[in-house]
Short mmCIF file of C-alpha atoms in Angstrom, two decimals:
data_model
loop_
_atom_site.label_atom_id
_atom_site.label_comp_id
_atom_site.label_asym_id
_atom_site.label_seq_id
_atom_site.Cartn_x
_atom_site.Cartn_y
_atom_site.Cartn_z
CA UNK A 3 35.38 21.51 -89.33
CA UNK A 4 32.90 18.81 -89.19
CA UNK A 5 33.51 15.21 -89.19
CA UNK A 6 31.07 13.01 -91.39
CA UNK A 7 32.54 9.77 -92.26
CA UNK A 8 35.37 8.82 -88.95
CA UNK A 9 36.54 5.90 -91.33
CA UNK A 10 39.86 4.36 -88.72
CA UNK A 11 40.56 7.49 -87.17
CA UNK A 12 38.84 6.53 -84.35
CA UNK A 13 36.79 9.97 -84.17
CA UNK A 14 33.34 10.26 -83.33
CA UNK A 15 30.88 11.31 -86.29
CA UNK A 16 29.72 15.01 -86.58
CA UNK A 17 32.65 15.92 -84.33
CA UNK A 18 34.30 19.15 -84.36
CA UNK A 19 37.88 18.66 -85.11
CA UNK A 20 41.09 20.72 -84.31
CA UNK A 21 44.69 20.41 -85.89
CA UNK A 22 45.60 17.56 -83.58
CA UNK A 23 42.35 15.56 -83.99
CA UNK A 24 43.05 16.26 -88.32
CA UNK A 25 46.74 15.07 -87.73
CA UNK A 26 44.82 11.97 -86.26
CA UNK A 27 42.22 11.43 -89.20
CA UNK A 28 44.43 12.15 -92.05
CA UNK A 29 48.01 10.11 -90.50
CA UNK A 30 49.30 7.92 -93.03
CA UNK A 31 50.03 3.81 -92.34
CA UNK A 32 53.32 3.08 -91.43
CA UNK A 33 55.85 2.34 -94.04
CA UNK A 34 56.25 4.14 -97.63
CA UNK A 35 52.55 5.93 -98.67
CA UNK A 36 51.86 8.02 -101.48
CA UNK A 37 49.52 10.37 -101.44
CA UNK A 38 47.66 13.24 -103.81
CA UNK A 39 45.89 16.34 -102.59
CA UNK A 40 43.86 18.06 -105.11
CA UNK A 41 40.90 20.24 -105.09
CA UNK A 42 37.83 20.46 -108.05
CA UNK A 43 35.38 22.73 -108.04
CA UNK A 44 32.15 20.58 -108.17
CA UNK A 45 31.54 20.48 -112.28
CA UNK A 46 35.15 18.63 -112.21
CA UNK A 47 37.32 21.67 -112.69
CA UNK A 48 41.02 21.48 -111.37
CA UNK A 49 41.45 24.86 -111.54
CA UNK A 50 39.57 28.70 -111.95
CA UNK A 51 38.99 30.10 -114.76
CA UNK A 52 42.72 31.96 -114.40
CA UNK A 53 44.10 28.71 -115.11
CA UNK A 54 45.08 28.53 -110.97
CA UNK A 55 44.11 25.87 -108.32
CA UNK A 56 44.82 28.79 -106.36
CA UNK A 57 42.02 30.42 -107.25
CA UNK A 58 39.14 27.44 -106.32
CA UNK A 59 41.02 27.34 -103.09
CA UNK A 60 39.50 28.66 -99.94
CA UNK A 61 39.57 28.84 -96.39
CA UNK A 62 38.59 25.38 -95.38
CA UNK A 63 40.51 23.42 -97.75
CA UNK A 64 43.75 25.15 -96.60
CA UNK A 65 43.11 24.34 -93.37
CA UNK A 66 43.85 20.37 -94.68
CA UNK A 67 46.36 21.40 -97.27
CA UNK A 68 48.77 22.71 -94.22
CA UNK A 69 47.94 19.25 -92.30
CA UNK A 70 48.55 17.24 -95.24
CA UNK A 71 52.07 18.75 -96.16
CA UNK A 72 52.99 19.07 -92.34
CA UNK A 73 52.46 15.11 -92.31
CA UNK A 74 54.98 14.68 -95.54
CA UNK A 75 58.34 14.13 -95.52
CA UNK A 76 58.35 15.81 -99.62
CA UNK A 77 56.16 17.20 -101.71
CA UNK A 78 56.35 16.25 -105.53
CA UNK A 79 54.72 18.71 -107.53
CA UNK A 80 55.16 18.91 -111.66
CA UNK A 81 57.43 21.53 -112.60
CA UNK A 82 54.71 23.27 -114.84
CA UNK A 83 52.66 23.59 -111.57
CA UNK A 84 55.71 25.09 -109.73
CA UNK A 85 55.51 27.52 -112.29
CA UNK A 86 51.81 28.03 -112.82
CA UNK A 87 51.13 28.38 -109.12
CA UNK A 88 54.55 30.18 -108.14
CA UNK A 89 55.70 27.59 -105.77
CA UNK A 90 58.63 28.59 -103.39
CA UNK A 91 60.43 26.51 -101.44
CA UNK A 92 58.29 25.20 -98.73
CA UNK A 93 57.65 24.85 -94.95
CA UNK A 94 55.70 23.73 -92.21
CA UNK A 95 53.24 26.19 -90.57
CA UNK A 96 55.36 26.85 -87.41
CA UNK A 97 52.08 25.85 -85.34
CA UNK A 98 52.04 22.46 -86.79
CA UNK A 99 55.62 21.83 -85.95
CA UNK A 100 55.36 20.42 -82.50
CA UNK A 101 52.74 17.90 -83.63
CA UNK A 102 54.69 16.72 -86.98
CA UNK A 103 58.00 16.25 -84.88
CA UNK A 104 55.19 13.84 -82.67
CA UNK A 105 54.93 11.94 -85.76
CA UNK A 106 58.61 11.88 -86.17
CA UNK A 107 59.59 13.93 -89.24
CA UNK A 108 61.76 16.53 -89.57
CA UNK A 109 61.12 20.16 -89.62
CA UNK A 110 62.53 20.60 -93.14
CA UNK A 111 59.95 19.84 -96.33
CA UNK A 112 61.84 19.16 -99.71
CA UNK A 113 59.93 20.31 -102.86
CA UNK A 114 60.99 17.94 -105.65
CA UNK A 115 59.82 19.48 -109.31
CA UNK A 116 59.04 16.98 -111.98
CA UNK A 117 60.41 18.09 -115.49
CA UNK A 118 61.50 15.91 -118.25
CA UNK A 119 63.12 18.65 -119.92
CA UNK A 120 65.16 19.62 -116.42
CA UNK A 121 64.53 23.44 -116.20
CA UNK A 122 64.41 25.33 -113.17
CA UNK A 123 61.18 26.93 -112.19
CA UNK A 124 62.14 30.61 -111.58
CA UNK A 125 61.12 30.57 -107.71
CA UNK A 126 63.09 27.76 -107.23
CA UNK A 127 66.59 28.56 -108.94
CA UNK A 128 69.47 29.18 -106.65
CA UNK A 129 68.05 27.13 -104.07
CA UNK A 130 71.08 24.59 -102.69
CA UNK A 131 70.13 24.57 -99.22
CA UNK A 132 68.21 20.97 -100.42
CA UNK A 133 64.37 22.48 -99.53
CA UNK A 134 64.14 22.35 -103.66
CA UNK A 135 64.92 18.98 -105.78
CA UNK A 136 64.62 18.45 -109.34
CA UNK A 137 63.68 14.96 -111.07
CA UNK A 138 64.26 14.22 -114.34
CA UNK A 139 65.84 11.95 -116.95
CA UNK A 140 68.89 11.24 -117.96
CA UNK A 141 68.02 12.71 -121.53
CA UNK A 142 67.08 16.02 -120.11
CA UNK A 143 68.20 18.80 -121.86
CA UNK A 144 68.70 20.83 -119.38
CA UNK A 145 70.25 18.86 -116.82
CA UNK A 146 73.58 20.40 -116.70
CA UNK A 147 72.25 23.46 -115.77
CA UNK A 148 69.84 22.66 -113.28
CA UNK A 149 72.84 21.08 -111.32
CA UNK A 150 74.84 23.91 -111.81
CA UNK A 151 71.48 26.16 -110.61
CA UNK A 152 70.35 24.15 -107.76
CA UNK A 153 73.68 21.48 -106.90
CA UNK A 154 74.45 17.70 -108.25
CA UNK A 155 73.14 16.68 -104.79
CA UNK A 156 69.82 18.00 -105.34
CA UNK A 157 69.19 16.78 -109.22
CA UNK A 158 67.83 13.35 -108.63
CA UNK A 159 68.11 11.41 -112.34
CA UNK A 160 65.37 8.76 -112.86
CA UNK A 161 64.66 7.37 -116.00
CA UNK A 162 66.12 8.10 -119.47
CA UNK A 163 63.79 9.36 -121.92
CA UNK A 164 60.94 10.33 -118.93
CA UNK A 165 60.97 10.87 -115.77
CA UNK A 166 60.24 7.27 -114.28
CA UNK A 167 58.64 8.04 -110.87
CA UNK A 168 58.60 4.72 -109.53
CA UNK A 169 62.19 4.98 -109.50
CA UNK A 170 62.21 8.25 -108.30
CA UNK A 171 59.93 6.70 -105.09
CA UNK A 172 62.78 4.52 -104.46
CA UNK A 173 65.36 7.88 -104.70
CA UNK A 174 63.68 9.27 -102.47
CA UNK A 175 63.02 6.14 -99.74
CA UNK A 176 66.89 5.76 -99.97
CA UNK A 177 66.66 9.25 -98.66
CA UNK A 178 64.61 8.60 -95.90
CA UNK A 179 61.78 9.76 -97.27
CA UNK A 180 59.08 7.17 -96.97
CA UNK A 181 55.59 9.30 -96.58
CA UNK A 182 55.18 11.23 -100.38
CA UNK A 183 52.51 13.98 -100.69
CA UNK A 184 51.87 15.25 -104.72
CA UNK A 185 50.00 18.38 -105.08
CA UNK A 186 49.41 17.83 -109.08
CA UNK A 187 48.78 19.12 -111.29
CA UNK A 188 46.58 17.02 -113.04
CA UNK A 189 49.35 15.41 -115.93
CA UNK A 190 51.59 14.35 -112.68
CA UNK A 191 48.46 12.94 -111.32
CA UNK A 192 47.91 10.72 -113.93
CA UNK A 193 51.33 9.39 -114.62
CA UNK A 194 51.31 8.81 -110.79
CA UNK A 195 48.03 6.60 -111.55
CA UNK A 196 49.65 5.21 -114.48
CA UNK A 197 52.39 3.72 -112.78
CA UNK A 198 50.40 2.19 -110.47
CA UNK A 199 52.15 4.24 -107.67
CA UNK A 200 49.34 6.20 -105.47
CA UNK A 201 48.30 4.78 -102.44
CA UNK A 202 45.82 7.46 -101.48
CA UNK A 203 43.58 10.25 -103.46
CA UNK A 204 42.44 13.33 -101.05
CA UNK A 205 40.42 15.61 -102.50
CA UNK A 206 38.62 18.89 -101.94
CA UNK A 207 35.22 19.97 -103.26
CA UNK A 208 34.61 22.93 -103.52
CA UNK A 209 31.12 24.66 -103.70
CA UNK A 210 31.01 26.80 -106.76
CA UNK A 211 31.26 26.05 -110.55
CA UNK A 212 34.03 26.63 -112.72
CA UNK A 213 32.20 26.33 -116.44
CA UNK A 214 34.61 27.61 -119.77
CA UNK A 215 37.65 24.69 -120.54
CA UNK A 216 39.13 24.26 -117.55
CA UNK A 217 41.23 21.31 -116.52
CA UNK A 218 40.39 18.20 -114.72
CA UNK A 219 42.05 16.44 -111.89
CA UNK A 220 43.55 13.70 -113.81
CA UNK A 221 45.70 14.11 -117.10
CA UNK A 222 45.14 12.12 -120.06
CA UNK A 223 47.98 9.70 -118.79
CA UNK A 224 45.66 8.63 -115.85
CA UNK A 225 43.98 5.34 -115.89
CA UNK A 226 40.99 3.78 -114.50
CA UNK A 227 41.28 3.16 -110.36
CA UNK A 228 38.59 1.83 -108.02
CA UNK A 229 39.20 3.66 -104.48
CA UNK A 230 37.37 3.15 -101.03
CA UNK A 231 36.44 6.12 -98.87
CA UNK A 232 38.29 6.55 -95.84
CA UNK A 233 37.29 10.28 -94.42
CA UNK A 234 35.05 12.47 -95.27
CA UNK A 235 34.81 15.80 -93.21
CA UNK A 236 33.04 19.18 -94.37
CA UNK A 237 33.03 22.83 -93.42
CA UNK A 238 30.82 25.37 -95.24
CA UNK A 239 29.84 23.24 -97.62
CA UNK A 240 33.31 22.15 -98.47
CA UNK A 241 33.51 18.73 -98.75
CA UNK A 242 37.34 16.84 -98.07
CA UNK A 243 37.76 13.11 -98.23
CA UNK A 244 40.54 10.49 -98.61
CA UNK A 245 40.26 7.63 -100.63
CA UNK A 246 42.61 4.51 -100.75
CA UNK A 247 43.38 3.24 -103.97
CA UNK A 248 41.75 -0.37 -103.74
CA UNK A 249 44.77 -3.24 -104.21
#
């Protein structure tokens, strides 16, 4: 993996870079962050045409997706995603370990699903252990059952008619979770953008194009944002890049 634009990672241009020299170009500022990964193929297309990030994924981009999470203290994802992708609950690749406890998290990786209606994602249900959270309103109408599925503990209540995620930022800083990754999908994406609550788009270009109806990156809640490039780095033609959501 190539470096292109060093930004204030301190890197060298056109170097080569390893895990611990990505753990250096993508670490998040101290304090709470908020971050988005996503990738697009490159005629804007959020997913393949099986309806699937999954399947515009590749090689290089996972590569950053495993540095990314391994640099998180949660992972928000919407609960249609969980579904549509069949999220389980997560973990750090075991070689990234030594260099994430460097940066001070933990070893464990919540998964908090989004759903204003409060069902469980199948991969998800029985889970108590606390890898898998839910968020949702007070309204939901299933909320009763996801805390009987998953445990009161782990059914965080934010909002009443929606799920209000600036509240559930502060839910989740109160439980010592300060740096937030979301992994989409693209209606998250743009409430996150609504409520003025990103700090950071990274994204991942892929080289090939979608075509048909597939999504975009950013819902139809989304609103305008003027960002500033911070990284860029490539590897067979795959471009990745973080922006910072200009203040």
């Amino acid at each position: 993996m190539r470096l292109l634009v060093p930004g204030r990672s301190g890197l060298p241009a056109l170097a080569d870079l390893d895990d611990a020299d990505l753990f250096r170009a993508y670490a998040s500022p101290c304090g709470r962050w908020v971050r988005c990964n996503m990738v697009t193929s490159l005629d804007g297309a959020a997913t393949g045409a099986d309806g699937r990030s999954g399947s515009i994924n590749n090689e290089a981009d996972h590569v950053v997706f495993e540095v990314l999470r391994a640099l998180t203290h949660v992972v928000v994802v919407g609960a249609g995603t969980v579904r549509a992708e069949g999220y389980p609950p997560l973990a750090v690749k075991h070689s990234l370990l030594g260099m994430r406890r460097d940066h001070g998290l933990p070893d464990a990786l919540p998964l908090v699903a989004v759903s204003n209606r409060g069902g469980v994602p199948p991969t998800l249900s029985g889970c108590r252990d606390g890898k898998a959270l839910m968020a949702v309103p007070a309204s939901a109408p299933g909320l009763d059952a996801a805390r009987a599925d998953i445990g009161d503990d782990n059914v965080i209540v934010c909002g009443d008619d929606e799920v209000d995620l600036r509240l559930l930022l502060d839910e989740l800083h109160a439980r010592g979770m300060d740096h937030v990754l979301t992994e989409g999908g693209p209606a998250l994406l743009g409430s996150f953008l609504a409520a003025g609550a990103v700090d950071e788009l990274c994204y991942t270009v892929v080289p090939q194009v979608v075509g048909s109806v597939a999504r975009r990156t950013v819902g139809a809640d989304g609103v305008p944002a003027d960002l500033d490039l911070e990284l860029l780095v490539e590897q067979d033609g795959t471009i990745m890049g973080r922006w910072f959501v200009r203040r």
